[in-house]
Short mmCIF file of C-alpha atoms in Angstrom, two decimals:
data_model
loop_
_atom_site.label_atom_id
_atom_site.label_comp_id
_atom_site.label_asym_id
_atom_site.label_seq_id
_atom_site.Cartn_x
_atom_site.Cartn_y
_atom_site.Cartn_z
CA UNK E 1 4.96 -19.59 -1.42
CA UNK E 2 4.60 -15.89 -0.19
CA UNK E 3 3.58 -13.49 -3.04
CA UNK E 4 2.44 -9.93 -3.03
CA UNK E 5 0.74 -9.37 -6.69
CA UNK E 6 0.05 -5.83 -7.03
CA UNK E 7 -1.94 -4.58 -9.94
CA UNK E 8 -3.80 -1.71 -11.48
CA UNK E 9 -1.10 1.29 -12.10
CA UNK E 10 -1.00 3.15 -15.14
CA UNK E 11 -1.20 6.42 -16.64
CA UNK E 12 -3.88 9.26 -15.87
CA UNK E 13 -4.75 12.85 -16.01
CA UNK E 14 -4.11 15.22 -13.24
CA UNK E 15 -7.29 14.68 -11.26
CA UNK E 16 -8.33 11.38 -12.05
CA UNK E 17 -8.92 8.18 -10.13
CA UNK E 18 -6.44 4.49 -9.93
CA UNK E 19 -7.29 1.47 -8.00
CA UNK E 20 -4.60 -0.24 -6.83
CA UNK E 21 -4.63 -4.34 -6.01
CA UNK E 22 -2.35 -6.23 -3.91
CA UNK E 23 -3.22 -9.72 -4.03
CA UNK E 24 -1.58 -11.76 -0.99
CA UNK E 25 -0.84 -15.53 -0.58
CA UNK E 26 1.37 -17.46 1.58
CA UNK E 27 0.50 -16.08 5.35
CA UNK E 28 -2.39 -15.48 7.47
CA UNK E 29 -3.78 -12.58 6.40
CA UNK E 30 -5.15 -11.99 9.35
CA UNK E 31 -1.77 -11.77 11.20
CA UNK E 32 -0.55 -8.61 9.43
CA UNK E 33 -1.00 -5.03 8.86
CA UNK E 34 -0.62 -4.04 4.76
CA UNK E 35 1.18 -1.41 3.48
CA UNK E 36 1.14 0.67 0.13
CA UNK E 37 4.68 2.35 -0.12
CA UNK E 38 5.65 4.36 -3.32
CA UNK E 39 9.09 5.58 -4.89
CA UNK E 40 8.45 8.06 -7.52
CA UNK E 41 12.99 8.58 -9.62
CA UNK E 42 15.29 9.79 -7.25
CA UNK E 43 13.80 10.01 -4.14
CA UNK E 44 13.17 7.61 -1.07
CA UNK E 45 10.72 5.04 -0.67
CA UNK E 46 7.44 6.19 1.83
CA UNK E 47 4.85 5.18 3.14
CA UNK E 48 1.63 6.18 1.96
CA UNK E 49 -1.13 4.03 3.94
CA UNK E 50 -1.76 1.21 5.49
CA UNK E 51 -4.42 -1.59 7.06
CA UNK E 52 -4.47 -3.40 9.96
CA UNK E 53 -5.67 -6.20 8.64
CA UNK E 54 -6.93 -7.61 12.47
CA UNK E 55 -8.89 -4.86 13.80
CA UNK E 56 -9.11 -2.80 10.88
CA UNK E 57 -7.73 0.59 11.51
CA UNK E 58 -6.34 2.31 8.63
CA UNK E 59 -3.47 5.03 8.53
CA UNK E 60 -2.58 7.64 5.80
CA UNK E 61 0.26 9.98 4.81
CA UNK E 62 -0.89 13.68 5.08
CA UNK E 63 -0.04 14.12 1.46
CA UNK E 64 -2.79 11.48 0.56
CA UNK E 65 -5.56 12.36 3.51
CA UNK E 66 -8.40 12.57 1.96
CA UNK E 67 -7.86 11.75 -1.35
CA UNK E 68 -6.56 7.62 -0.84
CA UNK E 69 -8.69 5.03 0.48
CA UNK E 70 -7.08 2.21 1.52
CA UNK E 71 -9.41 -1.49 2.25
CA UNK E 72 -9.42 -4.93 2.32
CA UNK E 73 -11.27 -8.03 1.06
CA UNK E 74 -10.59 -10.58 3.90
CA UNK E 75 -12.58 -13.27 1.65
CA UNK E 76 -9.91 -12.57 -1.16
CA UNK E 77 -6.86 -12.04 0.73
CA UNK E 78 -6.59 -8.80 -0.93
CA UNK E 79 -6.14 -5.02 0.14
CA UNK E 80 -6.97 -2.13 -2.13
CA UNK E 81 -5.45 1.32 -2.69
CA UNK E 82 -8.39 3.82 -4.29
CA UNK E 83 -7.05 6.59 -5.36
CA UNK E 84 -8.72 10.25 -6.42
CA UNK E 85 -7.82 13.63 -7.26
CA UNK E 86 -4.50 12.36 -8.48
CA UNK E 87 -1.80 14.99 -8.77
CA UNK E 88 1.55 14.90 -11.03
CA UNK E 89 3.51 14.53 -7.42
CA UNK E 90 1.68 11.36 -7.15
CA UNK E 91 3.81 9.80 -9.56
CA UNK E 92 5.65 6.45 -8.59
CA UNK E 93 6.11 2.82 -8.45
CA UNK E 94 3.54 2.05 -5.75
CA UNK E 95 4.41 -1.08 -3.28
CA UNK E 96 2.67 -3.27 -1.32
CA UNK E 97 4.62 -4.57 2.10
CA UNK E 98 3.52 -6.53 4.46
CA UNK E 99 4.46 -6.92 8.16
CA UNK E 100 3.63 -9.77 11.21
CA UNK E 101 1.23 -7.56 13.51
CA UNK E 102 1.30 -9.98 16.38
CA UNK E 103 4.81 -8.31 16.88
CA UNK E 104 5.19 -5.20 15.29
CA UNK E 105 5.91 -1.90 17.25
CA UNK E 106 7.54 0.06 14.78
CA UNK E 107 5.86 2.59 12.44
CA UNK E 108 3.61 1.64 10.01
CA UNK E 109 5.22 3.95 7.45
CA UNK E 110 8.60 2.68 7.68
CA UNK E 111 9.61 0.70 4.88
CA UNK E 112 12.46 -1.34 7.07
CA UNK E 113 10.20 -2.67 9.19
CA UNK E 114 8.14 -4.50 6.39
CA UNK E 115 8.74 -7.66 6.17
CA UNK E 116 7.38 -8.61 2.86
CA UNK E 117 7.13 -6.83 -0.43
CA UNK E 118 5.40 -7.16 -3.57
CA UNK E 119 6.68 -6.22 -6.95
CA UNK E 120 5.54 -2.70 -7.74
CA UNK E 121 3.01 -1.13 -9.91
CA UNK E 122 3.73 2.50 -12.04
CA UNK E 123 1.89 5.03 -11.35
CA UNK E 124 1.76 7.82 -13.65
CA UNK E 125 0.02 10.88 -13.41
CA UNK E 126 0.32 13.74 -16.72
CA UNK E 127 -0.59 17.46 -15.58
#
């Protein structure tokens, strides 16, 4: 069975630090880039960052440059999401999404061309 588990939202001061999980079973990790997508009430879903899982490369939104670290445990079939210097604006359910590498030429940040999607964690962040 395919899952994406992610794991580790909750709520934290303006300025502090989350680390987000996204457990993955079901496909060859190896195949696939990762995604973290987020939808904070009333606005669209977007992409924050994302892993290429085969060669490694990672890619960010501007608005988290700097501040998000995205990773991956090969070992545990799992991809991380730190993230620091949180702001209020950072405020969402965060997503995990998954797409098939081997053919992918679309955008990592668009959410329609992920293939598979987690659950969604909260993120909440209190000025």
């Amino acid at each position: 069975e395919v899952q994406l588990v992610e794991s580790g939202g909750g709520l934290v001061q303006a300025g502090g630090s989350l680390r987000l999980s996204c457990a993955i079973s079901g496909f060859t990790f190896d195949d696939y880039a990762i995604g973290w997508f987020r939808q904070a009430p009333g606005k669209a879903r977007e992409g924050v960052s994302c892993i290429n899982i085969g060669d490694g490369n990672t890619y960010y939104a501007d608005s988290v440059k700097g501040r998000f670290t995205i990773s991956s445990d090969n070992a545990k079939n799992t991809v991380y999401l730190q993230m620091n210097s949180l702001k209020p604006e950072d405020t969402a359910v965060y997503y995990c999404a998954a797409v098939d590498d081997r053919y992918y030429t679309g955008s990592y940040f668009s959410w329609q061309g992920m293939e598979l999607w987690g659950k969604g964690t909260l993120v909440t962040v209190s000025s």
